[in-house]
PDB file of C-alpha atoms and ligand atoms in Angstrom:
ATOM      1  CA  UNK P   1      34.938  27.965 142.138  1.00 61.00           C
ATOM      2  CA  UNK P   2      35.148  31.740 142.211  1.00 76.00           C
ATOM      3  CA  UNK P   3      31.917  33.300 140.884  1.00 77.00           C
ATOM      4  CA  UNK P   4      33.500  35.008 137.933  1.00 81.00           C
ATOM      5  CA  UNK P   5      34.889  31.515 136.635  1.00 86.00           C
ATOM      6  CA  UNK P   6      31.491  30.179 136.672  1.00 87.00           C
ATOM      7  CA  UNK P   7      29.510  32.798 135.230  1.00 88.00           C
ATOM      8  CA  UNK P   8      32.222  31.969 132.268  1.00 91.00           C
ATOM      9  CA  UNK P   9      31.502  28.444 132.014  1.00 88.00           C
ATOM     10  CA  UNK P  10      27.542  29.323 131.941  1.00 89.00           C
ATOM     11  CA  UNK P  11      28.302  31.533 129.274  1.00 89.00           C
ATOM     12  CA  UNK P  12      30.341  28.924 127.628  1.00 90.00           C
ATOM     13  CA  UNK P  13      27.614  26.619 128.074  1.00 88.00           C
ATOM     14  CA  UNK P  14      25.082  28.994 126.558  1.00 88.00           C
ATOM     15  CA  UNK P  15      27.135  30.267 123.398  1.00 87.00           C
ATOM     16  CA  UNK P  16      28.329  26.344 122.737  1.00 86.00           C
ATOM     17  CA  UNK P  17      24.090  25.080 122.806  1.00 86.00           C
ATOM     18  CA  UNK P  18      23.230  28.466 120.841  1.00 84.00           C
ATOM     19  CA  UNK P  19      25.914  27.655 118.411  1.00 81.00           C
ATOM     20  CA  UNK P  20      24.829  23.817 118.619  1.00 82.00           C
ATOM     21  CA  UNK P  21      21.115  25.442 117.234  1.00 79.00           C
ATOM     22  CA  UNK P  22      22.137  27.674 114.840  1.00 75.00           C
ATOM     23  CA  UNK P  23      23.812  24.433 113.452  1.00 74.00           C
ATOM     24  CA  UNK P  24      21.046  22.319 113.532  1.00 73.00           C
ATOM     25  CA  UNK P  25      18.689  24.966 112.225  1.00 70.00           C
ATOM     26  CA  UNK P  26      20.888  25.734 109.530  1.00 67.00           C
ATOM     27  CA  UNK P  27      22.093  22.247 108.411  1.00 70.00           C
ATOM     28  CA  UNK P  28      19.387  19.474 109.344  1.00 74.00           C
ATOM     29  CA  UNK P  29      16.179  21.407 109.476  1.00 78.00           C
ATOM     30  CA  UNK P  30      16.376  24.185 106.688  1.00 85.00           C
ATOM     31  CA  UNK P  31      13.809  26.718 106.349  1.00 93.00           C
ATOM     32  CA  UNK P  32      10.603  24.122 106.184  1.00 95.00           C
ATOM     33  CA  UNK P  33       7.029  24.232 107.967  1.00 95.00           C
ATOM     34  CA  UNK P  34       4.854  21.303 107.742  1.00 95.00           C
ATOM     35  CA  UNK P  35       2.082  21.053 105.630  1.00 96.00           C
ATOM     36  CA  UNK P  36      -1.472  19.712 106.526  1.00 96.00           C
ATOM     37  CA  UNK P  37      -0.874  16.658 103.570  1.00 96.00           C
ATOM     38  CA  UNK P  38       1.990  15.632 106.353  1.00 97.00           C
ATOM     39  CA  UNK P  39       4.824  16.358 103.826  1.00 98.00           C
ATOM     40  CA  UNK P  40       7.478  18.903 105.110  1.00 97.00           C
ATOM     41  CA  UNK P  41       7.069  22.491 102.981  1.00 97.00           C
ATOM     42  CA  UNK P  42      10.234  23.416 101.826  1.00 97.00           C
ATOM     43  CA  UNK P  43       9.771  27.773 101.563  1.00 97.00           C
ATOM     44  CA  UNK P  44      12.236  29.343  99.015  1.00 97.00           C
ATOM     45  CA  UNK P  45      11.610  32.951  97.327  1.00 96.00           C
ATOM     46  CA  UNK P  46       9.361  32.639  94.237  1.00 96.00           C
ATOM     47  CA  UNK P  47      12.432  32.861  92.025  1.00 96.00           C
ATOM     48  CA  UNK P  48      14.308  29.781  93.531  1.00 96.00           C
ATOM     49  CA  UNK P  49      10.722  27.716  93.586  1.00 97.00           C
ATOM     50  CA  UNK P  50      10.876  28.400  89.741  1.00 97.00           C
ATOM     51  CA  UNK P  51      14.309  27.262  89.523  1.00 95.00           C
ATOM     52  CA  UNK P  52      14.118  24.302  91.342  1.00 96.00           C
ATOM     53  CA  UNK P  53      10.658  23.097  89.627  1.00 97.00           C
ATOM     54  CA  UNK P  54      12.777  23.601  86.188  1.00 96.00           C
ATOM     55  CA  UNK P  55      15.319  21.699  87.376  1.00 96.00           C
ATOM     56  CA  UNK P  56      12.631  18.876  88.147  1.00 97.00           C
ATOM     57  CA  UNK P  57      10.677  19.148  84.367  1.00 98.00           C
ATOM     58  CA  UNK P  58      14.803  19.119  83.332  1.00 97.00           C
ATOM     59  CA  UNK P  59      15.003  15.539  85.323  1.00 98.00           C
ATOM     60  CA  UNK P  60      11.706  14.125  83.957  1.00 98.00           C
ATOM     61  CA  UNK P  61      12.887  14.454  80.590  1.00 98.00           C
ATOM     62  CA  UNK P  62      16.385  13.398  81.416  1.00 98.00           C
ATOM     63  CA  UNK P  63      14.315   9.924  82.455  1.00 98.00           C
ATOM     64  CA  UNK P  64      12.228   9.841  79.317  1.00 98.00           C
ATOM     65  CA  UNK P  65      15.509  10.399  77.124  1.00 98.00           C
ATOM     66  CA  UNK P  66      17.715   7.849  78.742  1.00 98.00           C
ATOM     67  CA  UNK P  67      14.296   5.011  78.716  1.00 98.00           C
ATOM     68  CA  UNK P  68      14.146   5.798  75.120  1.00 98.00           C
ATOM     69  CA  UNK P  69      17.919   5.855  74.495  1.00 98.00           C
ATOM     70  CA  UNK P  70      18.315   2.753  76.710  1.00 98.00           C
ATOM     71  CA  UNK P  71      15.310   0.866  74.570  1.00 98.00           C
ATOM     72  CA  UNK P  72      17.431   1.683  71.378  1.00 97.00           C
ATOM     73  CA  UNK P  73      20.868   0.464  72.830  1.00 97.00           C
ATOM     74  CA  UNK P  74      22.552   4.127  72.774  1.00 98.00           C
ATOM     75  CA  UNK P  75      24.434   3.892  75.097  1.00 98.00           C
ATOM     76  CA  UNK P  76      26.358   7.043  73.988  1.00 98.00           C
ATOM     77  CA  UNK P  77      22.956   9.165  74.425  1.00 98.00           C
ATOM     78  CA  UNK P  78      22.566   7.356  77.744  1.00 98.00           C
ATOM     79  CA  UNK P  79      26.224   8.649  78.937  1.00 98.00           C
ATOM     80  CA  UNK P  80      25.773  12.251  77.535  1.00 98.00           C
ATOM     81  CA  UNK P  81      21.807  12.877  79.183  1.00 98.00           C
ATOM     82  CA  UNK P  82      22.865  11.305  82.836  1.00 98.00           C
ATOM     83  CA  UNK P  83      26.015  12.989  82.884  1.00 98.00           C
ATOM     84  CA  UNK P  84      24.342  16.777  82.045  1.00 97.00           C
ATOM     85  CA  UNK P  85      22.141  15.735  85.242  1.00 97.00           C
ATOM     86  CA  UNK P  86      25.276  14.204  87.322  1.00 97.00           C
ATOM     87  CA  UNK P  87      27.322  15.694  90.236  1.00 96.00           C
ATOM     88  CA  UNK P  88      28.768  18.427  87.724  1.00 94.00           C
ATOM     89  CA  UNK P  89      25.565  20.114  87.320  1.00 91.00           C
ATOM     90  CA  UNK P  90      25.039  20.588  90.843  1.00 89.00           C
ATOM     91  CA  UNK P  91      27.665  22.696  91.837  1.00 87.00           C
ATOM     92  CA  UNK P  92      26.692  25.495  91.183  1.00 85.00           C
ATOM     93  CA  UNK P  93      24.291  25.668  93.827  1.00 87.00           C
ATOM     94  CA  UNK P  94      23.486  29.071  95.358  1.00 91.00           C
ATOM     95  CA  UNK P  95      24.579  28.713  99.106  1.00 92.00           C
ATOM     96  CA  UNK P  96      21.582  30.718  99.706  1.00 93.00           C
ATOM     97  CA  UNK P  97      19.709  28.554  98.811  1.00 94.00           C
ATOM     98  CA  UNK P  98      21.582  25.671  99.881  1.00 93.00           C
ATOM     99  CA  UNK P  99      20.821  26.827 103.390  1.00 93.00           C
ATOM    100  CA  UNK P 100      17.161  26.288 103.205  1.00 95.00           C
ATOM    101  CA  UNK P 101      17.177  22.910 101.923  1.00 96.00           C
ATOM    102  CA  UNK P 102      16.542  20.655 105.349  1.00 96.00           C
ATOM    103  CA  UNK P 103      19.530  17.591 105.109  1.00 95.00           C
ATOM    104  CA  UNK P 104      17.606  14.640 103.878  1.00 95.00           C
ATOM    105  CA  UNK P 105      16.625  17.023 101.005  1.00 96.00           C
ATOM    106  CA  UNK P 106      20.306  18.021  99.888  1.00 95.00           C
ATOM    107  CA  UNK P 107      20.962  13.924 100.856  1.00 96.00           C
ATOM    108  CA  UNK P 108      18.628  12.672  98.570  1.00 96.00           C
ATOM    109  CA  UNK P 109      19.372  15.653  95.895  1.00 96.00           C
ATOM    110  CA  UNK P 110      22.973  14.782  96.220  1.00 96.00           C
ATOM    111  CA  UNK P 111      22.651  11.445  95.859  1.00 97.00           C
ATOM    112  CA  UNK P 112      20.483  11.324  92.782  1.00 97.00           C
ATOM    113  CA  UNK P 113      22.996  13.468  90.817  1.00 97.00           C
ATOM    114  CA  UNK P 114      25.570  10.668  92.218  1.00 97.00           C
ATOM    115  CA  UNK P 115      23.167   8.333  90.746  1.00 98.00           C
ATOM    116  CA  UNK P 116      23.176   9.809  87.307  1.00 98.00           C
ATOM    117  CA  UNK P 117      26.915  10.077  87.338  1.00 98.00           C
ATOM    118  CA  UNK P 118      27.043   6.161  88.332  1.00 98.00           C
ATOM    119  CA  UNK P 119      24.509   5.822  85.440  1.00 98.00           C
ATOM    120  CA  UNK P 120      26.403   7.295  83.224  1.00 98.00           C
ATOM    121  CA  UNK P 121      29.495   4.738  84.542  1.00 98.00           C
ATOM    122  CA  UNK P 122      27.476   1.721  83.988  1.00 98.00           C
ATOM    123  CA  UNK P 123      26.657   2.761  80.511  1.00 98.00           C
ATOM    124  CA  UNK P 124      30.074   2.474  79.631  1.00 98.00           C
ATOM    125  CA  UNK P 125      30.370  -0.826  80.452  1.00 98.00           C
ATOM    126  CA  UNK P 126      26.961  -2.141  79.554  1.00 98.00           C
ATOM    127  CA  UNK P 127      25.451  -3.352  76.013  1.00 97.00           C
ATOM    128  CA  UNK P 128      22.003  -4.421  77.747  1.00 98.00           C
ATOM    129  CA  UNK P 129      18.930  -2.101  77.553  1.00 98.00           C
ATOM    130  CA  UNK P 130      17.572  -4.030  80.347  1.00 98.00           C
ATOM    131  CA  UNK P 131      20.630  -3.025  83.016  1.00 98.00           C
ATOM    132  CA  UNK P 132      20.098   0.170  82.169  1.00 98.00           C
ATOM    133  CA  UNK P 133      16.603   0.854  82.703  1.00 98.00           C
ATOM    134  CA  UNK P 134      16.872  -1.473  85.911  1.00 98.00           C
ATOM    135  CA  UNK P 135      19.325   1.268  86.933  1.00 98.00           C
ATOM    136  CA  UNK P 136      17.214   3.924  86.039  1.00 98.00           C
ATOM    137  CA  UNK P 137      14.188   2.243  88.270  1.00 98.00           C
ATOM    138  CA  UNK P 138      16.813   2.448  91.359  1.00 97.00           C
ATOM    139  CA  UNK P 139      17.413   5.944  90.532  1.00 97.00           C
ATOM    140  CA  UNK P 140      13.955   7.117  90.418  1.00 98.00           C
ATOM    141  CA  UNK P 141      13.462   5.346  94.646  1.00 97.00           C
ATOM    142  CA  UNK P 142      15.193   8.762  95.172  1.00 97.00           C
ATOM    143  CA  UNK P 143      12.417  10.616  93.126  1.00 98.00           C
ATOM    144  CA  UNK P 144       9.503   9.035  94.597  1.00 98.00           C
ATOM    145  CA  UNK P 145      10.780   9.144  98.146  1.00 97.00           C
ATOM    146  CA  UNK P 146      11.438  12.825  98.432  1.00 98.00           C
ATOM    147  CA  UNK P 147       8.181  13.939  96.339  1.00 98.00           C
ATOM    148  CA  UNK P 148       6.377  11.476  99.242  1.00 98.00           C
ATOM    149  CA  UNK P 149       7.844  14.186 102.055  1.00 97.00           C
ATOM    150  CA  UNK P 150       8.181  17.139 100.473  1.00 98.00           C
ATOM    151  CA  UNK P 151       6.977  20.186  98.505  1.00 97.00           C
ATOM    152  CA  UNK P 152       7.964  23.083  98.181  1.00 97.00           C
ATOM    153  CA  UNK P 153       6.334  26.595  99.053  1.00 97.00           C
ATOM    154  CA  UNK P 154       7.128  30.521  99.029  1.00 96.00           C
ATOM    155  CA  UNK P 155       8.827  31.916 102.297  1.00 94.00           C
ATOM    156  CA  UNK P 156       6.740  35.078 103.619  1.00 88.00           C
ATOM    157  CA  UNK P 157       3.287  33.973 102.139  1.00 77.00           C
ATOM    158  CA  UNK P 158       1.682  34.676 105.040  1.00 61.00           C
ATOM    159  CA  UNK P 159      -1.929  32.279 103.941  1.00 57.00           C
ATOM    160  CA  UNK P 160      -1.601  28.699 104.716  1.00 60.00           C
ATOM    161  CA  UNK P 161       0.666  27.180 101.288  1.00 62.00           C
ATOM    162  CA  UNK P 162      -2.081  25.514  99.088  1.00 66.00           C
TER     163      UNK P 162
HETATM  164  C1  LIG Q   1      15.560  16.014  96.986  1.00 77.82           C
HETATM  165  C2  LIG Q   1      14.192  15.985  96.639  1.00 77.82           C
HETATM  166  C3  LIG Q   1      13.756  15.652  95.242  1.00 77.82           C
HETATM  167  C4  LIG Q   1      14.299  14.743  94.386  1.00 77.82           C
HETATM  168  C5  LIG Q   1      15.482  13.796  94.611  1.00 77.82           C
HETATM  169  C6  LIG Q   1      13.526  14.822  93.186  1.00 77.82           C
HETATM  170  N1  LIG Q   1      12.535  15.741  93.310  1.00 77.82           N
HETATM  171 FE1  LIG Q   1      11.204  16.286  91.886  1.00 77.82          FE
HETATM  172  N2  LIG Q   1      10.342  17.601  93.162  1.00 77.82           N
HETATM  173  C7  LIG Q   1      10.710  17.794  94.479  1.00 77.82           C
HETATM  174  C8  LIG Q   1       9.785  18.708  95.113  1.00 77.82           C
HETATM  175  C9  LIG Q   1       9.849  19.153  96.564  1.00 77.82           C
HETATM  176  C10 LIG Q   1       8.862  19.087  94.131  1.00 77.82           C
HETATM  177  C11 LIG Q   1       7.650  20.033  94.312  1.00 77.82           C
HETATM  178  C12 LIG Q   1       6.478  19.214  94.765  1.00 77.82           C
HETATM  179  C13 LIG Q   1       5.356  20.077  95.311  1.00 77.82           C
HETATM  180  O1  LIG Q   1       5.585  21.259  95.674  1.00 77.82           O
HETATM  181  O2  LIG Q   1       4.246  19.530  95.430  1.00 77.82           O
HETATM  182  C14 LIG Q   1       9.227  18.379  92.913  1.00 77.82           C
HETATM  183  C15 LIG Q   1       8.558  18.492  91.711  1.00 77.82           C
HETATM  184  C16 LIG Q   1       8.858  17.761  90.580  1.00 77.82           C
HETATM  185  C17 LIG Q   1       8.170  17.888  89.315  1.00 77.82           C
HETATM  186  C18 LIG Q   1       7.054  18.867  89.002  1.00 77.82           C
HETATM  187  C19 LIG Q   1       7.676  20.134  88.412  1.00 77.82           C
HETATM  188  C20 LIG Q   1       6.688  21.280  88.233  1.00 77.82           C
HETATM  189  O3  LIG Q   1       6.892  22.075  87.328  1.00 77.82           O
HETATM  190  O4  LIG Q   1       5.735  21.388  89.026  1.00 77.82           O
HETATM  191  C21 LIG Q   1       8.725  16.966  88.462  1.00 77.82           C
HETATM  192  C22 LIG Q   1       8.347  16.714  87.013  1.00 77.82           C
HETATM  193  C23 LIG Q   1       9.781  16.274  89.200  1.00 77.82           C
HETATM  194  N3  LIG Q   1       9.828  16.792  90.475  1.00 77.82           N
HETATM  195  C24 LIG Q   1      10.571  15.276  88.667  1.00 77.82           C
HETATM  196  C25 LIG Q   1      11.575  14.623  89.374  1.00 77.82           C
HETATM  197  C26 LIG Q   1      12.322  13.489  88.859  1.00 77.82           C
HETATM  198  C27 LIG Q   1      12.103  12.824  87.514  1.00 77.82           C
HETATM  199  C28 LIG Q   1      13.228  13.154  89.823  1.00 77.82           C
HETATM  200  C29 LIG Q   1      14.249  12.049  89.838  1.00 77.82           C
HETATM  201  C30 LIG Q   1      15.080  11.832  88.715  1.00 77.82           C
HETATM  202  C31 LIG Q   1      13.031  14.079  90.923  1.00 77.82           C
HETATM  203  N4  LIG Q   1      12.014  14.948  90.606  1.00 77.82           N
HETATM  204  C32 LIG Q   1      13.768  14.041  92.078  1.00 77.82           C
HETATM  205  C33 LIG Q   1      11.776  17.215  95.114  1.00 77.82           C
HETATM  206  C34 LIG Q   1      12.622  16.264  94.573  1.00 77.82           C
END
């Protein structure tokens, strides 16, 4: 092989495993640093923090209404609350911010608005309080299991997050 030709593969090599990080960094790992609590810090600017912690109050009383609603057999209310919270709602994502969200975040996040859309399905076809809020209890695994490994911080605080 003629030197030229394999200085070109080498720099093939090296552009494809740079390319093969950027991708990695970008899609699986997000823009996280771990915390000493062992959960993962997600770091966002202030303003997307705020956001994203309004979204969460949003989903806590998106639970409440649809326990309460369930308990009273409206199933109408049940429809209308988990389909404000279901895939609709999150597509208007900022890619920015998209891009710091490590994938077993944007999994989970994805597949709890799923969730409330499948809620939202089942309550259509349901009478029984009971199926409902035996739903719900699935729904909130994906709460519980992404609060257990992650919080969220502010990028460029340069202290150790509280
Ligand atoms: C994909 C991950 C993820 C999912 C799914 C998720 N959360 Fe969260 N939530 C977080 C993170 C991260 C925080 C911030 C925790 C921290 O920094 O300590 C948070 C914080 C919250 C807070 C506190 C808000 C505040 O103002 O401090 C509430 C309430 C909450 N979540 C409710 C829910 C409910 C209810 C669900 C399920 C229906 C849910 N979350 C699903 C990641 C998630």
């Amino acid at each position: 092989m003629k030197l030229g030709c394999k200085l070109g593969w080498l720099l093939s090599a090296v552009l494809a495993i740079g390319l093969v990080a950027m991708a990695y960094t970008f899609l699986v790992v997000g823009t996280t640093e771990p915390h000493a609590d062992g959960r993962t810090v997600v770091l966002l600017s202030a303003d997307e923090r705020n956001k994203v912690l309004g979204a969460m109050r949003g989903l806590l009383e998106t639970v409440q209404g649809i326990t309460l609603a369930a308990i009273d057999g409206d199933m109408e209310e049940v429809q209308t609350l988990a389909t404000a919270v279901g895939m609709a709602a999150a597509s208007g994502e900022s890619p920015a911010l998209i891009r710091k969200l490590p994938l077993e975040f944007k999994t989970l996040g994805m597949g709890t608005h799923q969730a409330f859309d499948d809620l939202a399905t089942l309550a259509t076809v349901t009478e029984d309080p009971l199926e409902i809020l035996g739903e719900m209890g699935k729904v909130m695994g994906n709460c519980t299991s992404c609060h257990a490994g992650y919080r969220l911080g502010i990028e460029g605080a340069d202290k150790e997050q509280p």
